[in-house]
Amino acid sequence: MKVVGVDLAGPSNHKDTVMAVFQHRGGKLELRNLESGVSDLSFLNAVEELSESDHVVIGIDAPLSYADGGGDRAGDKELRKYIVSLGMRSGSIMSPTYSRMAYLTLRGIRLTRELERLPHADRISIVEVHPGAAIGSRIDAGKFFHVLEYKKGRSSREFMLGWFKEQQLKGIPEGCKEESHLIDACAAALSAWHWADPELKSRWLYPADPPLNPYDYCC
């Protein structure tokens, strides 16, 4: 099984879009590729190639649906309550149709549509993830401040490198401490792995509710 974590940015912001590709083996994830500046086409081509020979699980950090009528989806409300209970800031969960989120939502929906059309779509599983919540729901209480600081603090990102090793994510390079989007892509993969692996479990899960919300939402 390949596990892909994607920290998605808006359609015009390839620079901040990161894809982390891991190989699942022996109860751990081994990094195979970490790429920044990912375009829609390069992402789809990569997944198509991976799916030719293996099952591919993709965790995407972006809204993959929106509420009919706008505002929060039911899952957004529930995840916001959950992260606040952990000690995280409520503002990290924004409505998919909010002005700052609308183009990101558009890109997320477009990519899932194209993934479903790939030749080996039956080997591809997709889940919406929240990397910050993935970290916050697993980290020790005494180290929780890193969850609140890693977006801006290099020392907290450096801490995350060791923490990922403890979570059995192997091979993540030291350079990841230089950019939070790299950390988020790896955390997206962590979420997707725990969602897909029958021996593991998501810390929080809002099930898909087709047709308007076709994908599970987890951390």
PDB file of C-alpha atoms in Angstrom:
ATOM      1  CA  MET A   1       0.000   0.000   0.000  1.00  0.00           C
ATOM      2  CA  LYS A   2       1.170   3.493  -0.868  1.00  0.00           C
ATOM      3  CA  VAL A   3       0.033   6.348   1.371  1.00  0.00           C
ATOM      4  CA  VAL A   4       0.014   9.873  -0.036  1.00  0.00           C
ATOM      5  CA  GLY A   5      -0.382  12.987   2.087  1.00  0.00           C
ATOM      6  CA  VAL A   6      -1.250  16.213   0.301  1.00  0.00           C
ATOM      7  CA  ASP A   7      -1.088  19.698   1.776  1.00  0.00           C
ATOM      8  CA  LEU A   8      -3.152  21.478  -0.839  1.00  0.00           C
ATOM      9  CA  ALA A   9      -3.075  25.204  -1.596  1.00  0.00           C
ATOM     10  CA  GLY A  10      -5.303  27.175  -3.962  1.00  0.00           C
ATOM     11  CA  PRO A  11      -5.270  26.631  -7.744  1.00  0.00           C
ATOM     12  CA  SER A  12      -2.769  29.418  -8.412  1.00  0.00           C
ATOM     13  CA  ASN A  13      -0.450  28.467  -5.539  1.00  0.00           C
ATOM     14  CA  HIS A  14       1.539  25.452  -6.658  1.00  0.00           C
ATOM     15  CA  LYS A  15       4.488  26.648  -4.565  1.00  0.00           C
ATOM     16  CA  ASP A  16       2.787  25.786  -1.273  1.00  0.00           C
ATOM     17  CA  THR A  17       1.265  22.507  -2.463  1.00  0.00           C
ATOM     18  CA  VAL A  18       3.220  19.529  -1.114  1.00  0.00           C
ATOM     19  CA  MET A  19       2.856  15.798  -1.752  1.00  0.00           C
ATOM     20  CA  ALA A  20       4.443  13.162   0.500  1.00  0.00           C
ATOM     21  CA  VAL A  21       4.482   9.575  -0.809  1.00  0.00           C
ATOM     22  CA  PHE A  22       5.084   6.748   1.665  1.00  0.00           C
ATOM     23  CA  GLN A  23       5.354   2.990   1.308  1.00  0.00           C
ATOM     24  CA  HIS A  24       3.524   1.039   3.997  1.00  0.00           C
ATOM     25  CA  ARG A  25       5.648  -1.844   5.185  1.00  0.00           C
ATOM     26  CA  GLY A  26       5.797  -3.792   8.437  1.00  0.00           C
ATOM     27  CA  GLY A  27       3.704  -1.459  10.566  1.00  0.00           C
ATOM     28  CA  LYS A  28       5.446   1.711   9.459  1.00  0.00           C
ATOM     29  CA  LEU A  29       5.532   4.243   6.640  1.00  0.00           C
ATOM     30  CA  GLU A  30       8.753   4.770   4.702  1.00  0.00           C
ATOM     31  CA  LEU A  31       9.064   8.020   2.758  1.00  0.00           C
ATOM     32  CA  ARG A  32       9.576   7.496  -0.957  1.00  0.00           C
ATOM     33  CA  ASN A  33       9.082  10.993  -2.320  1.00  0.00           C
ATOM     34  CA  LEU A  34       8.487  14.474  -0.937  1.00  0.00           C
ATOM     35  CA  GLU A  35       7.673  17.109  -3.510  1.00  0.00           C
ATOM     36  CA  SER A  36       6.808  20.805  -3.301  1.00  0.00           C
ATOM     37  CA  GLY A  37       5.373  22.973  -6.053  1.00  0.00           C
ATOM     38  CA  VAL A  38       2.890  20.313  -7.102  1.00  0.00           C
ATOM     39  CA  SER A  39       0.516  21.118  -9.961  1.00  0.00           C
ATOM     40  CA  ASP A  40      -2.767  19.324 -10.589  1.00  0.00           C
ATOM     41  CA  LEU A  41      -1.341  17.449 -13.554  1.00  0.00           C
ATOM     42  CA  SER A  42       1.857  16.356 -11.788  1.00  0.00           C
ATOM     43  CA  PHE A  43      -0.201  15.097  -8.836  1.00  0.00           C
ATOM     44  CA  LEU A  44      -2.596  13.145 -11.039  1.00  0.00           C
ATOM     45  CA  ASN A  45       0.258  11.671 -13.073  1.00  0.00           C
ATOM     46  CA  ALA A  46       2.033  10.567  -9.896  1.00  0.00           C
ATOM     47  CA  VAL A  47      -1.073   8.887  -8.494  1.00  0.00           C
ATOM     48  CA  GLU A  48      -1.813   7.201 -11.811  1.00  0.00           C
ATOM     49  CA  GLU A  49       1.684   5.714 -11.854  1.00  0.00           C
ATOM     50  CA  LEU A  50       1.478   4.576  -8.223  1.00  0.00           C
ATOM     51  CA  SER A  51      -1.924   2.963  -8.765  1.00  0.00           C
ATOM     52  CA  GLU A  52      -0.663   0.831 -11.649  1.00  0.00           C
ATOM     53  CA  SER A  53       0.922  -1.591  -9.193  1.00  0.00           C
ATOM     54  CA  ASP A  54      -0.469  -0.900  -5.717  1.00  0.00           C
ATOM     55  CA  HIS A  55      -3.406   0.330  -3.657  1.00  0.00           C
ATOM     56  CA  VAL A  56      -3.041   4.079  -3.069  1.00  0.00           C
ATOM     57  CA  VAL A  57      -4.547   5.827  -0.045  1.00  0.00           C
ATOM     58  CA  ILE A  58      -4.665   9.620  -0.357  1.00  0.00           C
ATOM     59  CA  GLY A  59      -5.225  12.047   2.511  1.00  0.00           C
ATOM     60  CA  ILE A  60      -5.981  15.548   1.237  1.00  0.00           C
ATOM     61  CA  ASP A  61      -5.807  18.609   3.476  1.00  0.00           C
ATOM     62  CA  ALA A  62      -8.555  20.635   1.781  1.00  0.00           C
ATOM     63  CA  PRO A  63     -12.347  20.622   1.744  1.00  0.00           C
ATOM     64  CA  LEU A  64     -13.571  17.940  -0.651  1.00  0.00           C
ATOM     65  CA  SER A  65     -17.188  19.083  -0.506  1.00  0.00           C
ATOM     66  CA  TYR A  66     -19.219  22.060   0.697  1.00  0.00           C
ATOM     67  CA  ALA A  67     -22.483  22.569   2.566  1.00  0.00           C
ATOM     68  CA  ASP A  68     -25.560  22.977   0.391  1.00  0.00           C
ATOM     69  CA  GLY A  69     -26.427  26.615   1.062  1.00  0.00           C
ATOM     70  CA  GLY A  70     -22.939  27.522   2.295  1.00  0.00           C
ATOM     71  CA  GLY A  71     -21.366  27.767   5.732  1.00  0.00           C
ATOM     72  CA  ASP A  72     -20.096  24.877   7.809  1.00  0.00           C
ATOM     73  CA  ARG A  73     -20.673  21.272   6.950  1.00  0.00           C
ATOM     74  CA  ALA A  74     -21.776  19.097   9.857  1.00  0.00           C
ATOM     75  CA  GLY A  75     -18.276  17.604   9.908  1.00  0.00           C
ATOM     76  CA  ASP A  76     -16.677  21.046  10.189  1.00  0.00           C
ATOM     77  CA  LYS A  77     -18.760  21.820  13.272  1.00  0.00           C
ATOM     78  CA  GLU A  78     -17.905  18.521  14.903  1.00  0.00           C
ATOM     79  CA  LEU A  79     -14.186  18.755  14.140  1.00  0.00           C
ATOM     80  CA  ARG A  80     -14.078  22.312  15.468  1.00  0.00           C
ATOM     81  CA  LYS A  81     -15.583  21.120  18.754  1.00  0.00           C
ATOM     82  CA  TYR A  82     -13.075  18.288  18.880  1.00  0.00           C
ATOM     83  CA  ILE A  83      -9.954  20.373  18.321  1.00  0.00           C
ATOM     84  CA  VAL A  84     -11.099  22.984  20.849  1.00  0.00           C
ATOM     85  CA  SER A  85     -11.474  20.170  23.386  1.00  0.00           C
ATOM     86  CA  LEU A  86      -7.837  19.287  22.684  1.00  0.00           C
ATOM     87  CA  GLY A  87      -6.691  22.874  23.231  1.00  0.00           C
ATOM     88  CA  MET A  88      -6.342  23.946  19.609  1.00  0.00           C
ATOM     89  CA  ARG A  89      -7.685  27.150  18.100  1.00  0.00           C
ATOM     90  CA  SER A  90     -11.150  27.025  16.553  1.00  0.00           C
ATOM     91  CA  GLY A  91     -10.054  29.249  13.661  1.00  0.00           C
ATOM     92  CA  SER A  92      -8.089  26.446  12.017  1.00  0.00           C
ATOM     93  CA  ILE A  93     -11.421  25.029  10.807  1.00  0.00           C
ATOM     94  CA  MET A  94     -12.981  27.341   8.219  1.00  0.00           C
ATOM     95  CA  SER A  95     -16.133  26.887   6.178  1.00  0.00           C
ATOM     96  CA  PRO A  96     -15.415  25.580   2.656  1.00  0.00           C
ATOM     97  CA  THR A  97     -17.333  28.477   1.076  1.00  0.00           C
ATOM     98  CA  TYR A  98     -15.615  31.179   3.147  1.00  0.00           C
ATOM     99  CA  SER A  99     -13.923  33.689   0.854  1.00  0.00           C
ATOM    100  CA  ARG A 100     -10.415  32.567   1.875  1.00  0.00           C
ATOM    101  CA  MET A 101     -11.319  28.912   1.303  1.00  0.00           C
ATOM    102  CA  ALA A 102     -13.495  28.873  -1.804  1.00  0.00           C
ATOM    103  CA  TYR A 103     -10.723  28.395  -4.363  1.00  0.00           C
ATOM    104  CA  LEU A 104      -9.049  25.738  -2.223  1.00  0.00           C
ATOM    105  CA  THR A 105     -12.382  23.923  -2.046  1.00  0.00           C
ATOM    106  CA  LEU A 106     -12.735  24.219  -5.813  1.00  0.00           C
ATOM    107  CA  ARG A 107      -9.301  22.670  -6.321  1.00  0.00           C
ATOM    108  CA  GLY A 108      -9.980  19.859  -3.866  1.00  0.00           C
ATOM    109  CA  ILE A 109     -13.255  18.915  -5.532  1.00  0.00           C
ATOM    110  CA  ARG A 110     -11.730  19.126  -8.996  1.00  0.00           C
ATOM    111  CA  LEU A 111      -8.838  16.826  -8.042  1.00  0.00           C
ATOM    112  CA  THR A 112     -11.119  14.203  -6.512  1.00  0.00           C
ATOM    113  CA  ARG A 113     -13.225  14.230  -9.664  1.00  0.00           C
ATOM    114  CA  GLU A 114     -10.125  13.616 -11.778  1.00  0.00           C
ATOM    115  CA  LEU A 115      -8.823  10.915  -9.411  1.00  0.00           C
ATOM    116  CA  GLU A 116     -12.107   9.043  -9.808  1.00  0.00           C
ATOM    117  CA  ARG A 117     -11.537   9.027 -13.580  1.00  0.00           C
ATOM    118  CA  LEU A 118      -8.043   7.518 -13.541  1.00  0.00           C
ATOM    119  CA  PRO A 119      -7.615   4.093 -15.179  1.00  0.00           C
ATOM    120  CA  HIS A 120      -7.077   2.308 -11.849  1.00  0.00           C
ATOM    121  CA  ALA A 121      -9.507   4.353  -9.752  1.00  0.00           C
ATOM    122  CA  ASP A 122     -10.644   1.140  -8.058  1.00  0.00           C
ATOM    123  CA  ARG A 123      -7.202   1.003  -6.396  1.00  0.00           C
ATOM    124  CA  ILE A 124      -7.452   4.563  -5.052  1.00  0.00           C
ATOM    125  CA  SER A 125      -9.010   5.541  -1.710  1.00  0.00           C
ATOM    126  CA  ILE A 126      -9.532   9.191  -0.776  1.00  0.00           C
ATOM    127  CA  VAL A 127     -10.087  10.801   2.613  1.00  0.00           C
ATOM    128  CA  GLU A 128     -10.240  14.430   3.729  1.00  0.00           C
ATOM    129  CA  VAL A 129      -7.822  15.129   6.581  1.00  0.00           C
ATOM    130  CA  HIS A 130      -6.755  17.861   8.995  1.00  0.00           C
ATOM    131  CA  PRO A 131      -2.991  17.621   9.679  1.00  0.00           C
ATOM    132  CA  GLY A 132      -2.964  19.875  12.732  1.00  0.00           C
ATOM    133  CA  ALA A 133      -5.676  17.801  14.375  1.00  0.00           C
ATOM    134  CA  ALA A 134      -3.811  14.626  13.438  1.00  0.00           C
ATOM    135  CA  ILE A 135      -0.829  15.866  15.429  1.00  0.00           C
ATOM    136  CA  GLY A 136      -2.814  17.465  18.248  1.00  0.00           C
ATOM    137  CA  SER A 137      -4.843  14.321  18.895  1.00  0.00           C
ATOM    138  CA  ARG A 138      -1.733  12.130  19.249  1.00  0.00           C
ATOM    139  CA  ILE A 139       0.943  14.271  20.851  1.00  0.00           C
ATOM    140  CA  ASP A 140       1.771  14.090  24.574  1.00  0.00           C
ATOM    141  CA  ALA A 141       0.176  16.805  26.701  1.00  0.00           C
ATOM    142  CA  GLY A 142       3.551  18.148  27.797  1.00  0.00           C
ATOM    143  CA  LYS A 143       4.542  18.764  24.185  1.00  0.00           C
ATOM    144  CA  PHE A 144       1.191  20.113  23.023  1.00  0.00           C
ATOM    145  CA  PHE A 145       2.495  23.655  22.634  1.00  0.00           C
ATOM    146  CA  HIS A 146       4.348  22.490  19.517  1.00  0.00           C
ATOM    147  CA  VAL A 147       0.972  21.958  17.817  1.00  0.00           C
ATOM    148  CA  LEU A 148       0.192  25.640  18.321  1.00  0.00           C
ATOM    149  CA  GLU A 149       3.624  26.851  17.240  1.00  0.00           C
ATOM    150  CA  TYR A 150       4.893  24.649  14.394  1.00  0.00           C
ATOM    151  CA  LYS A 151       3.353  26.779  11.638  1.00  0.00           C
ATOM    152  CA  LYS A 152       5.652  29.676  12.591  1.00  0.00           C
ATOM    153  CA  GLY A 153       8.292  28.178  14.847  1.00  0.00           C
ATOM    154  CA  ARG A 154      11.288  26.353  13.398  1.00  0.00           C
ATOM    155  CA  SER A 155      12.136  24.697  16.712  1.00  0.00           C
ATOM    156  CA  SER A 156       8.647  23.183  16.881  1.00  0.00           C
ATOM    157  CA  ARG A 157       8.982  21.883  13.337  1.00  0.00           C
ATOM    158  CA  GLU A 158      12.316  20.350  14.309  1.00  0.00           C
ATOM    159  CA  PHE A 159      10.564  18.627  17.214  1.00  0.00           C
ATOM    160  CA  MET A 160       8.033  17.215  14.761  1.00  0.00           C
ATOM    161  CA  LEU A 161      10.772  15.338  12.898  1.00  0.00           C
ATOM    162  CA  GLY A 162      11.506  13.233  15.965  1.00  0.00           C
ATOM    163  CA  TRP A 163       7.824  12.914  16.766  1.00  0.00           C
ATOM    164  CA  PHE A 164       7.098  11.507  13.311  1.00  0.00           C
ATOM    165  CA  LYS A 165       9.732   8.825  13.920  1.00  0.00           C
ATOM    166  CA  GLU A 166       7.884   7.860  17.104  1.00  0.00           C
ATOM    167  CA  GLN A 167       4.712   7.559  15.019  1.00  0.00           C
ATOM    168  CA  GLN A 168       6.577   5.144  12.697  1.00  0.00           C
ATOM    169  CA  LEU A 169       6.988   7.576   9.793  1.00  0.00           C
ATOM    170  CA  LYS A 170      10.527   6.933   8.608  1.00  0.00           C
ATOM    171  CA  GLY A 171      12.905   8.733   6.272  1.00  0.00           C
ATOM    172  CA  ILE A 172      11.559  12.267   6.634  1.00  0.00           C
ATOM    173  CA  PRO A 173      14.480  14.597   5.836  1.00  0.00           C
ATOM    174  CA  GLU A 174      15.871  17.275   8.131  1.00  0.00           C
ATOM    175  CA  GLY A 175      14.882  19.895   5.573  1.00  0.00           C
ATOM    176  CA  CYS A 176      11.239  19.507   6.575  1.00  0.00           C
ATOM    177  CA  LYS A 177      11.902  21.723   9.580  1.00  0.00           C
ATOM    178  CA  GLU A 178      12.275  24.663   7.209  1.00  0.00           C
ATOM    179  CA  GLU A 179       8.663  24.689   5.982  1.00  0.00           C
ATOM    180  CA  SER A 180       5.350  23.904   7.694  1.00  0.00           C
ATOM    181  CA  HIS A 181       3.724  22.694   4.460  1.00  0.00           C
ATOM    182  CA  LEU A 182       6.178  19.781   4.428  1.00  0.00           C
ATOM    183  CA  ILE A 183       5.187  18.888   7.988  1.00  0.00           C
ATOM    184  CA  ASP A 184       1.496  19.087   7.079  1.00  0.00           C
ATOM    185  CA  ALA A 185       1.882  16.763   4.091  1.00  0.00           C
ATOM    186  CA  CYS A 186       3.499  14.141   6.327  1.00  0.00           C
ATOM    187  CA  ALA A 187       0.776  14.577   8.958  1.00  0.00           C
ATOM    188  CA  ALA A 188      -1.841  14.197   6.217  1.00  0.00           C
ATOM    189  CA  ALA A 189      -0.257  10.851   5.342  1.00  0.00           C
ATOM    190  CA  LEU A 190      -0.326   9.836   9.018  1.00  0.00           C
ATOM    191  CA  SER A 191      -4.083  10.520   9.119  1.00  0.00           C
ATOM    192  CA  ALA A 192      -4.727   8.623   5.904  1.00  0.00           C
ATOM    193  CA  TRP A 193      -2.695   5.628   7.103  1.00  0.00           C
ATOM    194  CA  HIS A 194      -4.567   5.328  10.402  1.00  0.00           C
ATOM    195  CA  TRP A 195      -7.866   5.681   8.528  1.00  0.00           C
ATOM    196  CA  ALA A 196      -7.070   2.956   5.983  1.00  0.00           C
ATOM    197  CA  ASP A 197      -5.183   0.403   8.088  1.00  0.00           C
ATOM    198  CA  PRO A 198      -7.601  -2.094   9.718  1.00  0.00           C
ATOM    199  CA  GLU A 199      -5.173  -2.496  12.623  1.00  0.00           C
ATOM    200  CA  LEU A 200      -5.261   1.236  13.401  1.00  0.00           C
ATOM    201  CA  LYS A 201      -7.965   3.816  14.011  1.00  0.00           C
ATOM    202  CA  SER A 202      -8.589   7.489  13.313  1.00  0.00           C
ATOM    203  CA  ARG A 203      -8.686   9.692  16.405  1.00  0.00           C
ATOM    204  CA  TRP A 204     -11.724  11.473  14.972  1.00  0.00           C
ATOM    205  CA  LEU A 205     -13.896  10.431  12.033  1.00  0.00           C
ATOM    206  CA  TYR A 206     -16.926  11.936  10.332  1.00  0.00           C
ATOM    207  CA  PRO A 207     -18.280   9.370   7.869  1.00  0.00           C
ATOM    208  CA  ALA A 208     -19.056  10.172   4.260  1.00  0.00           C
ATOM    209  CA  ASP A 209     -22.646  11.162   3.550  1.00  0.00           C
ATOM    210  CA  PRO A 210     -23.183  10.828  -0.215  1.00  0.00           C
ATOM    211  CA  PRO A 211     -24.032  12.316  -2.561  1.00  0.00           C
ATOM    212  CA  LEU A 212     -23.109  15.778  -1.264  1.00  0.00           C
ATOM    213  CA  ASN A 213     -20.295  14.678   1.058  1.00  0.00           C
ATOM    214  CA  PRO A 214     -18.795  11.626  -0.664  1.00  0.00           C
ATOM    215  CA  TYR A 215     -15.605  11.197   1.401  1.00  0.00           C
ATOM    216  CA  ASP A 216     -14.803  10.386   5.011  1.00  0.00           C
ATOM    217  CA  TYR A 217     -13.279  13.254   7.019  1.00  0.00           C
ATOM    218  CA  CYS A 218     -10.738  12.310   9.669  1.00  0.00           C
ATOM    219  CA  CYS A 219      -7.670  13.104  11.708  1.00  0.00           C
TER     220      CYS A 219
END
